[in-house]
CSV table of C-alpha atoms in Angstrom, one decimal:
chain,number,residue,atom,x,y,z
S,542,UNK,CA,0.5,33.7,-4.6
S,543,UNK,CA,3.4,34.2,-2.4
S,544,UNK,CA,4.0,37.7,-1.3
S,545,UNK,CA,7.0,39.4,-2.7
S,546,UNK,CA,10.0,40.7,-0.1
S,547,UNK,CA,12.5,43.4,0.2
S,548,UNK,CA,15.2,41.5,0.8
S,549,UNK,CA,18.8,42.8,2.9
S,550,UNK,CA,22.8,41.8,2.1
S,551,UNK,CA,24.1,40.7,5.3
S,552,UNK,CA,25.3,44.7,5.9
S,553,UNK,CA,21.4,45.5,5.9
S,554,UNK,CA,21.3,47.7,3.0
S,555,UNK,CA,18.6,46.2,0.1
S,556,UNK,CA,20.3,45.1,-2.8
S,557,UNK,CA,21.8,46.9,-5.6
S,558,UNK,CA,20.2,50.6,-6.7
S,559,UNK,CA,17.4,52.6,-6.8
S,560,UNK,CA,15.8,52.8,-10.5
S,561,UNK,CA,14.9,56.3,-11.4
S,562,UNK,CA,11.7,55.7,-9.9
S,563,UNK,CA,12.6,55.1,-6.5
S,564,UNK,CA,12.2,51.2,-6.6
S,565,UNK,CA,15.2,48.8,-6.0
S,566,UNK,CA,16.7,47.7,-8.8
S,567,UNK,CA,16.2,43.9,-9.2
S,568,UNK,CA,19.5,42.0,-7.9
S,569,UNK,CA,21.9,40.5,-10.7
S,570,UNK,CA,24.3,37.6,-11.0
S,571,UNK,CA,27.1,39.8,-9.6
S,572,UNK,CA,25.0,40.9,-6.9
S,573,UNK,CA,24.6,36.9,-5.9
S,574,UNK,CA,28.3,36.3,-6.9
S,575,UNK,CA,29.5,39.0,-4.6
S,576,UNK,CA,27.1,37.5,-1.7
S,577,UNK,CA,27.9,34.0,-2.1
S,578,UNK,CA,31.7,34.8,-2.8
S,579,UNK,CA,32.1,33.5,-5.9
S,580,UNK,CA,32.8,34.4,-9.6
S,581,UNK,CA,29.9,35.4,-11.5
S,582,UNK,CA,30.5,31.9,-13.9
S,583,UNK,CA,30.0,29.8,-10.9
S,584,UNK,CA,26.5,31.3,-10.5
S,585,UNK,CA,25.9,30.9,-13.8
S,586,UNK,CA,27.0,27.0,-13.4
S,587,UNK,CA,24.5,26.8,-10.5
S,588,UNK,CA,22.0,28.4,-12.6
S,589,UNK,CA,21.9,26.6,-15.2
S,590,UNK,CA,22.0,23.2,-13.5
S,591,UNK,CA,25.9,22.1,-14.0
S,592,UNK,CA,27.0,19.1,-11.6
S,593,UNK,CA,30.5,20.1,-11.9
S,594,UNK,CA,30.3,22.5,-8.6
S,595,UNK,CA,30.5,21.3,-5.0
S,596,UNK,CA,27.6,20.8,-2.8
S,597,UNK,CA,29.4,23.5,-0.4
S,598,UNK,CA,29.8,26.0,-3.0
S,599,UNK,CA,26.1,25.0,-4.3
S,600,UNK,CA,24.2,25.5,-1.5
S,601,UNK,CA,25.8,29.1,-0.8
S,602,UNK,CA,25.0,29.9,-4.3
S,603,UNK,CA,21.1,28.8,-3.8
S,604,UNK,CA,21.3,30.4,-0.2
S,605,UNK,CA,22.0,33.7,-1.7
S,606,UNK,CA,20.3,33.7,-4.7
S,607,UNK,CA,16.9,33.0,-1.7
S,608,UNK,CA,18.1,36.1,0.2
S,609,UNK,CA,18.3,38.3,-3.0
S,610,UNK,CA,15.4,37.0,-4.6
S,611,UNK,CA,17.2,36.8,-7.8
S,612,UNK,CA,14.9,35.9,-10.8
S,613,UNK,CA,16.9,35.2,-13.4
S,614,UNK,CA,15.7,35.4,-17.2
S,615,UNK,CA,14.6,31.9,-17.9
S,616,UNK,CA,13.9,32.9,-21.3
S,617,UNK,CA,16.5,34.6,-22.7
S,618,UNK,CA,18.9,32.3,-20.9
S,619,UNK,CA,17.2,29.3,-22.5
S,620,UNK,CA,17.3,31.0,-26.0
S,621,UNK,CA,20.9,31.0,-26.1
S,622,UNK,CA,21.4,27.4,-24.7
S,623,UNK,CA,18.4,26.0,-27.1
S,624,UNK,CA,16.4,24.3,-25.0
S,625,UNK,CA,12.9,24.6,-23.0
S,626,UNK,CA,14.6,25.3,-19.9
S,627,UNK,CA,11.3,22.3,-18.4
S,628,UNK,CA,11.7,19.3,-17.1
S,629,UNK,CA,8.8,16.8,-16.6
S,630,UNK,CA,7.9,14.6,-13.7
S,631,UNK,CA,5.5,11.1,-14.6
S,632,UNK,CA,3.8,10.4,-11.7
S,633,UNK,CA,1.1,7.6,-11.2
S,634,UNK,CA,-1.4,9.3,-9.0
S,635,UNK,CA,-1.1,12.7,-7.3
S,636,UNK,CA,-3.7,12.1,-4.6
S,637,UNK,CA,-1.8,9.0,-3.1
S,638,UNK,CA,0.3,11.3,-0.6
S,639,UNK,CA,3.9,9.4,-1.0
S,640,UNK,CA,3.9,10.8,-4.6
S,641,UNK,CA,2.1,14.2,-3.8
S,642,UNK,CA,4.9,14.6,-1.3
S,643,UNK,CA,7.6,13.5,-3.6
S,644,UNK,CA,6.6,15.7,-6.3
S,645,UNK,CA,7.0,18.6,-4.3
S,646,UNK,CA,10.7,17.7,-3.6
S,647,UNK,CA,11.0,17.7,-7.4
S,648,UNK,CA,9.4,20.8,-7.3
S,649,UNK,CA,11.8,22.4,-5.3
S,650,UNK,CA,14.9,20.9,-6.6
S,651,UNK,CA,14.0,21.7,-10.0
S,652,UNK,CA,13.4,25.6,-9.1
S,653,UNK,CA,17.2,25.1,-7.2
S,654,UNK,CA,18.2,24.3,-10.9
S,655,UNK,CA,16.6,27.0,-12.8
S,656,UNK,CA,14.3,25.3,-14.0
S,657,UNK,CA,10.4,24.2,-14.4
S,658,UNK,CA,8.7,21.4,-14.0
S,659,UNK,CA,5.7,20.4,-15.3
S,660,UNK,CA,4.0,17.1,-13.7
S,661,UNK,CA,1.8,14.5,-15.5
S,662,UNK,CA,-0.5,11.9,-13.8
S,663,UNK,CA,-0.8,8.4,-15.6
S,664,UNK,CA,-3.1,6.4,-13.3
S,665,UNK,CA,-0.9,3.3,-13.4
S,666,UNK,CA,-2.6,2.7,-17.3
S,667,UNK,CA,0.0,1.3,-19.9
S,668,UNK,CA,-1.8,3.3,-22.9
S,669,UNK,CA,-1.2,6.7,-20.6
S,670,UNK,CA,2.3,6.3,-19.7
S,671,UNK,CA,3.2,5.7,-22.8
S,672,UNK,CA,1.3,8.9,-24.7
S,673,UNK,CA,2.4,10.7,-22.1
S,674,UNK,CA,6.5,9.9,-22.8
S,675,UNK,CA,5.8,10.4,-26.0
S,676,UNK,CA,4.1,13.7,-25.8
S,677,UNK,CA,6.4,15.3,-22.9
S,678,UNK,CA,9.1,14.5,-25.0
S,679,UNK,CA,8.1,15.3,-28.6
S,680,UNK,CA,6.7,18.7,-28.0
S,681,UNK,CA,7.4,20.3,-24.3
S,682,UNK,CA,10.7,19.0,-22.5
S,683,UNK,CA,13.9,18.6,-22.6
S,684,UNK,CA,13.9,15.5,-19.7
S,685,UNK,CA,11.5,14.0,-18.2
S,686,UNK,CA,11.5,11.7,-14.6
S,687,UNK,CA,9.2,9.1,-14.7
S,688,UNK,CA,7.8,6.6,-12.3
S,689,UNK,CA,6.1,3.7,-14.0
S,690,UNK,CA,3.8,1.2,-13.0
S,691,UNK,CA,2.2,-1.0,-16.4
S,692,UNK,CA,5.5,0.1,-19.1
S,693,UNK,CA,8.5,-2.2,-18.5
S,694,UNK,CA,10.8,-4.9,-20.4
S,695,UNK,CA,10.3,-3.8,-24.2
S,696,UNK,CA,7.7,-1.8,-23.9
S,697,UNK,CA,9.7,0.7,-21.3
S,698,UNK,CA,13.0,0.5,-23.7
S,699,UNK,CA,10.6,1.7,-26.9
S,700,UNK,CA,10.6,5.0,-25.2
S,701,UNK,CA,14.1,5.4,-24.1
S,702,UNK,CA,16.9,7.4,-26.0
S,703,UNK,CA,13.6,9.6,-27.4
S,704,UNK,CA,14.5,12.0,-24.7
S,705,UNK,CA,16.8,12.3,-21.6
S,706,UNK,CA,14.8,10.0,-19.3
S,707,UNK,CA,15.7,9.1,-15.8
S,708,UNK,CA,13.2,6.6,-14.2
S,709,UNK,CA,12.2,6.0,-10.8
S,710,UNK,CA,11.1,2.8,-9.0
S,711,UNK,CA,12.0,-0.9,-9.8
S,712,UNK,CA,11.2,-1.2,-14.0
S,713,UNK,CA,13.8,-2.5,-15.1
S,714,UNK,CA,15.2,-1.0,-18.3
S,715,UNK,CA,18.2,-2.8,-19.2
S,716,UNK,CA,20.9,-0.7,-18.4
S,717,UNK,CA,19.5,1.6,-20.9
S,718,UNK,CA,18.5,4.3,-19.0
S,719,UNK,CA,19.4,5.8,-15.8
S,720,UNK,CA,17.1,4.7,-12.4
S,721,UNK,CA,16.9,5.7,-9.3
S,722,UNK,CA,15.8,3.8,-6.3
S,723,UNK,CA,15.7,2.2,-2.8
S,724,UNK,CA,16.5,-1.3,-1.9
S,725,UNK,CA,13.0,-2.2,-1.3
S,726,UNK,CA,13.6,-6.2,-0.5
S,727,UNK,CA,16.2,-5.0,2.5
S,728,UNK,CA,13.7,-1.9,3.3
S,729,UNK,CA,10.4,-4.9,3.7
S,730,UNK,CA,12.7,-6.9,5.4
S,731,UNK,CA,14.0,-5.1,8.2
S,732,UNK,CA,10.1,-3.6,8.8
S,733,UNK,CA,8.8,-7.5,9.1
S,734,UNK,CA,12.1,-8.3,10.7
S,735,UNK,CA,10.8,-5.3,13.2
S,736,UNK,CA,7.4,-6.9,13.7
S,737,UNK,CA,8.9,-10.9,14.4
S,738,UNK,CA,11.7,-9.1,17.3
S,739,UNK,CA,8.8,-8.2,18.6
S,740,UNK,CA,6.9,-11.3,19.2
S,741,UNK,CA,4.7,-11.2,16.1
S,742,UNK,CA,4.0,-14.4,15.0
S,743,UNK,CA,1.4,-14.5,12.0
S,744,UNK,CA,2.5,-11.6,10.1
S,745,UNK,CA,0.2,-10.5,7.4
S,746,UNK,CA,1.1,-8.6,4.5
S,747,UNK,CA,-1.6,-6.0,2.5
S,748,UNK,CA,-0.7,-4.7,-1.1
S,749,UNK,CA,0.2,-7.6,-3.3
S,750,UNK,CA,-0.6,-6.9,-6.9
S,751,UNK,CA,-0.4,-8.7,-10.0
S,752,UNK,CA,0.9,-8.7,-13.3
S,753,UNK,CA,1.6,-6.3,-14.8
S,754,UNK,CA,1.9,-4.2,-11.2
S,755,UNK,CA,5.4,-6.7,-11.0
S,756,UNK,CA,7.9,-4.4,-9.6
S,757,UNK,CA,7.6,-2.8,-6.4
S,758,UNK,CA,5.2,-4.8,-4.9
S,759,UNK,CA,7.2,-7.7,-6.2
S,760,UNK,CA,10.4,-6.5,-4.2
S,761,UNK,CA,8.2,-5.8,-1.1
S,762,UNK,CA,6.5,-8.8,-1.1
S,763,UNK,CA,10.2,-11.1,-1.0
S,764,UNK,CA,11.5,-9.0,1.3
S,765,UNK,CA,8.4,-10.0,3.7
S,766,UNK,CA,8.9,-13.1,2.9
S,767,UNK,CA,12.7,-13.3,3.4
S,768,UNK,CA,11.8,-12.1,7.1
S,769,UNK,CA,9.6,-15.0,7.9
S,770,UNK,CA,12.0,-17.2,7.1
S,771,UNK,CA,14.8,-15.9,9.0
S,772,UNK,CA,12.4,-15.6,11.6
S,773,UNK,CA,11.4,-19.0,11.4
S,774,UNK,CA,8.1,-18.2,10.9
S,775,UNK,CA,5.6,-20.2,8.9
S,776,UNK,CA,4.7,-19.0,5.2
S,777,UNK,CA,0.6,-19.1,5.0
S,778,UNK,CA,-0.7,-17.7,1.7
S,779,UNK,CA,-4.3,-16.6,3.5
S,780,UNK,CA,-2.3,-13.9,5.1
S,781,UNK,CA,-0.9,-11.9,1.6
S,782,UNK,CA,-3.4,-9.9,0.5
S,783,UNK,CA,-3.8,-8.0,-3.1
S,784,UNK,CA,-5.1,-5.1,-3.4
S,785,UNK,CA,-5.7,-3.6,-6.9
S,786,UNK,CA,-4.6,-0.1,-5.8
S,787,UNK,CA,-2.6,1.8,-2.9
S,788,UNK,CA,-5.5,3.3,-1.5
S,789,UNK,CA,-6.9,3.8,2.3
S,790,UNK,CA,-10.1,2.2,0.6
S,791,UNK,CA,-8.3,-0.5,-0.2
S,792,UNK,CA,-6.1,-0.9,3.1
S,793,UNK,CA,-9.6,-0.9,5.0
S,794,UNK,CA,-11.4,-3.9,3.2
S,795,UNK,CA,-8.0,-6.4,3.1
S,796,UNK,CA,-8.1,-5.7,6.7
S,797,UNK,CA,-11.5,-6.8,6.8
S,798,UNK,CA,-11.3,-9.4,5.5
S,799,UNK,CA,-8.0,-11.0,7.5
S,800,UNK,CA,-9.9,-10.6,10.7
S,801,UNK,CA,-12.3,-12.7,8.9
S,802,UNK,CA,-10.1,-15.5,8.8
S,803,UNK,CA,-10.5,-18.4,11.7
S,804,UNK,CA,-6.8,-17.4,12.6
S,805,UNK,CA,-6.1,-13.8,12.1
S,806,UNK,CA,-2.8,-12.5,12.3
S,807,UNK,CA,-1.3,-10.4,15.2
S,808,UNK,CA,0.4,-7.9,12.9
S,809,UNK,CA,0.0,-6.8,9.6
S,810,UNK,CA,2.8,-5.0,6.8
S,811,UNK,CA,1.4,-2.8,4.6
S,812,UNK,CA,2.9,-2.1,1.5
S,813,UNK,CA,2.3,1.5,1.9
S,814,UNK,CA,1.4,3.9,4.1
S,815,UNK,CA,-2.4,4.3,3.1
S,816,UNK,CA,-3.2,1.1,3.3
S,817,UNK,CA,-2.0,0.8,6.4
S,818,UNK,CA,-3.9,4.2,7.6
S,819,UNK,CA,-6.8,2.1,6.1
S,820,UNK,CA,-6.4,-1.2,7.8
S,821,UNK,CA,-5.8,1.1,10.9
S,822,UNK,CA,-9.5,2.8,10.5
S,823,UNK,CA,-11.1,-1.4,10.2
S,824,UNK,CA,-9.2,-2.1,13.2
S,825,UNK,CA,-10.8,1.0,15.1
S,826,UNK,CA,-14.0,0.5,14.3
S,827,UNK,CA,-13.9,-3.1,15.3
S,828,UNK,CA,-12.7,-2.5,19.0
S,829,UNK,CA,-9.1,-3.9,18.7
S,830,UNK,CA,-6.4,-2.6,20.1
S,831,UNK,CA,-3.4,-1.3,18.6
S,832,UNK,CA,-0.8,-2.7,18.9
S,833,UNK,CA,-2.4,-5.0,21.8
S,834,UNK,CA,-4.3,-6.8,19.7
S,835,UNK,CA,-2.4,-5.9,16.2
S,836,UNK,CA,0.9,-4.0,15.0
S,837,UNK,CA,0.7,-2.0,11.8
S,838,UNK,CA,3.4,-1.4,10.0
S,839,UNK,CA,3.5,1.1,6.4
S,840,UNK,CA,5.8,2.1,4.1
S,841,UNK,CA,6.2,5.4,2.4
S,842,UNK,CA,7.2,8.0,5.5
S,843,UNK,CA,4.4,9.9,4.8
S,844,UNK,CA,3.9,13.0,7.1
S,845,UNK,CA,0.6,11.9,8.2
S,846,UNK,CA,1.9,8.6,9.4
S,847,UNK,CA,3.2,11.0,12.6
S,848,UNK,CA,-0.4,12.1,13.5
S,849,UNK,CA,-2.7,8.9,13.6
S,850,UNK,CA,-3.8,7.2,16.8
S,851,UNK,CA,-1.9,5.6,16.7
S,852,UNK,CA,1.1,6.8,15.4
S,853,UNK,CA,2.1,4.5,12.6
S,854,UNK,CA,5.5,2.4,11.7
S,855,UNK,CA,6.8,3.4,8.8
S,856,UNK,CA,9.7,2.8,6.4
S,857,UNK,CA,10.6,6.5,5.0
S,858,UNK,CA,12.1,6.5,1.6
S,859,UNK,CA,14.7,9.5,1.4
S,860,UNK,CA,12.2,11.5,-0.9
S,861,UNK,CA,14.6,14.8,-1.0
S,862,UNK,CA,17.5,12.6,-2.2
S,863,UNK,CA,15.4,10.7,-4.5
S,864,UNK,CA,14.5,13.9,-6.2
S,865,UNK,CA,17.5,15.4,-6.1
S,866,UNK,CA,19.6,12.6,-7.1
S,867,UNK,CA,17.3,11.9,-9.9
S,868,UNK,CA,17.2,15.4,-11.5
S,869,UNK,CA,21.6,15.8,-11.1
S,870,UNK,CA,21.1,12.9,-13.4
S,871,UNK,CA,18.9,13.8,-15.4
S,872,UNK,CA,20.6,17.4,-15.9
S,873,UNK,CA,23.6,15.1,-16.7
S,874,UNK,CA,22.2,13.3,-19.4
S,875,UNK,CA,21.2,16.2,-21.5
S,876,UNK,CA,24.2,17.4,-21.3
S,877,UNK,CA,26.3,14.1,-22.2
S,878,UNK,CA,23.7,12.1,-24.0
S,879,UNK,CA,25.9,9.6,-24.6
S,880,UNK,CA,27.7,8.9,-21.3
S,881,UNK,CA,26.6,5.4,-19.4
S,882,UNK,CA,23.7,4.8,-17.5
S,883,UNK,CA,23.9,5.2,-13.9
S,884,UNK,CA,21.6,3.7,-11.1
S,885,UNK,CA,21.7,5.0,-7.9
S,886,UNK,CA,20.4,3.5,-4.5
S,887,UNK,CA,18.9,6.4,-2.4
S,888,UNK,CA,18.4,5.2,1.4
S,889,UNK,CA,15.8,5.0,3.9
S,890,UNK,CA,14.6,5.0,7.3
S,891,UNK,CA,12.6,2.7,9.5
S,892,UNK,CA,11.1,4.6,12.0
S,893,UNK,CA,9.2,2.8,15.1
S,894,UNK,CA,6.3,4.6,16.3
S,895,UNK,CA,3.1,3.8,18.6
S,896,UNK,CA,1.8,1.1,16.1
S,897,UNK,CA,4.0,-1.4,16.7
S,898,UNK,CA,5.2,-0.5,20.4
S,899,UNK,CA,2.4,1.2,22.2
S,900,UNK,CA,3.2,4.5,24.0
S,901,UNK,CA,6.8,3.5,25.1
S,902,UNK,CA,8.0,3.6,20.9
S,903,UNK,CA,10.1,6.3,19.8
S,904,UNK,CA,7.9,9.3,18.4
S,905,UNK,CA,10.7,11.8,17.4
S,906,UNK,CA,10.2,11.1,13.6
């Protein structure tokens, strides 16, 4: 539980009065109003989630509201706007570490908001993510964010316009609801791209899946692809390996079996981050060196990607403005129900670490 602080205005003196008692008083929305200087209504605005107030005069709202510690009545404030005042968050599995770290920036965000979020796990199974939209939203929320993997085509849209839904990820939903994502054929391109510049020349890739797993791993493996033939490099189906989850397990026994092959590659693109922390474990306890003998390269930006040996290549997602991009829309649609859909394109980051260029690669990120 976190520890609760006095907190000081910026003269020093705690904020607002003593109660009879001798304890402060708890701050109020004037108190963060005069702090932040603003009006009273524009707290209230940020508060309640509103888009219609500027980042500026958003993040000075939040800042004091921290320095306060203003609580504000969640309850009663959601009484007299009818709703739950919750949000859900559909996730596919909280122990693979891109969406563990992702949900806490929904966490966050959502708290910026006023509000709570409550996060559901489906495993990737069709029957879940489906009884889970269905339940969120028929009993507990008034939005939910959802990331599927199995629901998409007709069976996605037979959930939509049930409740405020934004999705995440590359299901397509026909324009029906809003999406947000990255541009994961240019992301997988640029990381191959990465790996060819640097004299790689049979490039395998780990993570393919299958119908119905169609979407992200889809747009990964073309933009792998799409680098080998710009590259000028050969397309040989023995080096695309499926894997039927995104696991280090899984990461550890394609990688096994490439080096297998009468002609293993010199450098392998993972189509996350765990499998390539996986592939990186075969590769250790085989003797190779990396990336002497191999370059790794993940995707995902996950923060233990910084603190292998090596240090792994990894293309970082934007996780912060995925969440909060996702939940300004979200916040949007149950207010306007009715407006558009929107999809948004959050961006990324390749960043080059020991993994693909030794000691002498960048390590600052």
């Amino acid at each position: 539980m976190t520890a609760v602080k006095q907190q000081t205005t910026r003269d020093g003196a705690a904020p607002g009065r003593k109660r009879p008692d001798g304890a402060a008083r708890s701050a109020t929305v004037k108190d963060v109003a005069t702090l932040a200087g603003v009006s009273p209504k524009t707290v209230s605005n940020v508060i309640n989630g509103f888009v219609h107030v500027s980042p500026a005069t958003r993040e000075r709202v939040q800042r004091a509201i921290r320095e306060l510690d203003y609580r504000p009545n969640r309850v009663a404030r959601n009484l007299r706007r009818g709703t739950t005042g919750m949000i859900g968050l559909v996730l596919p599995e909280l122990d693979v570490p891109y969406f563990a770290e992702l949900g806490r920036h929904f966490l966050t965000t959502a708290e910026e908001h006023g509000r709570t979020l409550l996060i559901e796990q489906t495993l990737g199974d069709r029957e879940r993510e489906a009884a889970v939209i269905r339940g969120l939203g028929d009993q507990i929320v008034d939005g939910m964010v959802v990331s599927p993997l199995a629901l998409h085509g007709s069976a996605l849209a037979g959930h939509l316009g049930a409740v405020p839904l934004v999705l995440l990820g590359e299901r397509p939903s026909g324009g029906l609801a809003d999406h947000v994502v990255i541009d994961n054929v240019a992301a997988a391109k640029e990381a191959v791209t990465h790996l060819a510049r640097a004299g790689r020349r049979r490039i395998a890739a780990i993570g393919l899946q299958p119908e119905p797993y169609i979407g992200t791993p889809l747009l990964r493996r073309t933009g792998y692809r799409q680098a080998l033939e710009e590259a000028g490099l050969p397309l040989d189906p023995r080096l695309e390996r499926e894997t039927p989850r995104y696991h280090l397990r899984e990461g550890a026994r394609a990688m096994e079996a490439l080096l297998e092959q009468a002609e293993p590659p010199d450098a392998v693109f993972c189509f996350n981050d765990a499998l390539a922390l996986g592939a990186l474990r075969t590769l250790y306890e085989r003797g190779l060196r990396v990336p002497d003998d191999m370059a790794v390269m993940g995707f995902d930006g996950i923060e233990a990607a910084r603190y292998s040996t090596p240090s792994l290549s990894t293309v970082a997602p934007d996780k912060s403005a995925i969440a909060r991009r996702a939940v300004d829309l979200l916040l949007e649609r149950i207010d306007a129900p009715d407006r558009p859909a929107q999809e948004v394109v959050v961006g990324y980051t390749l960043h080059i670490r020991e993994s693909t260029e030794g000691r002498a690669a960048r390590t600052g990120h």
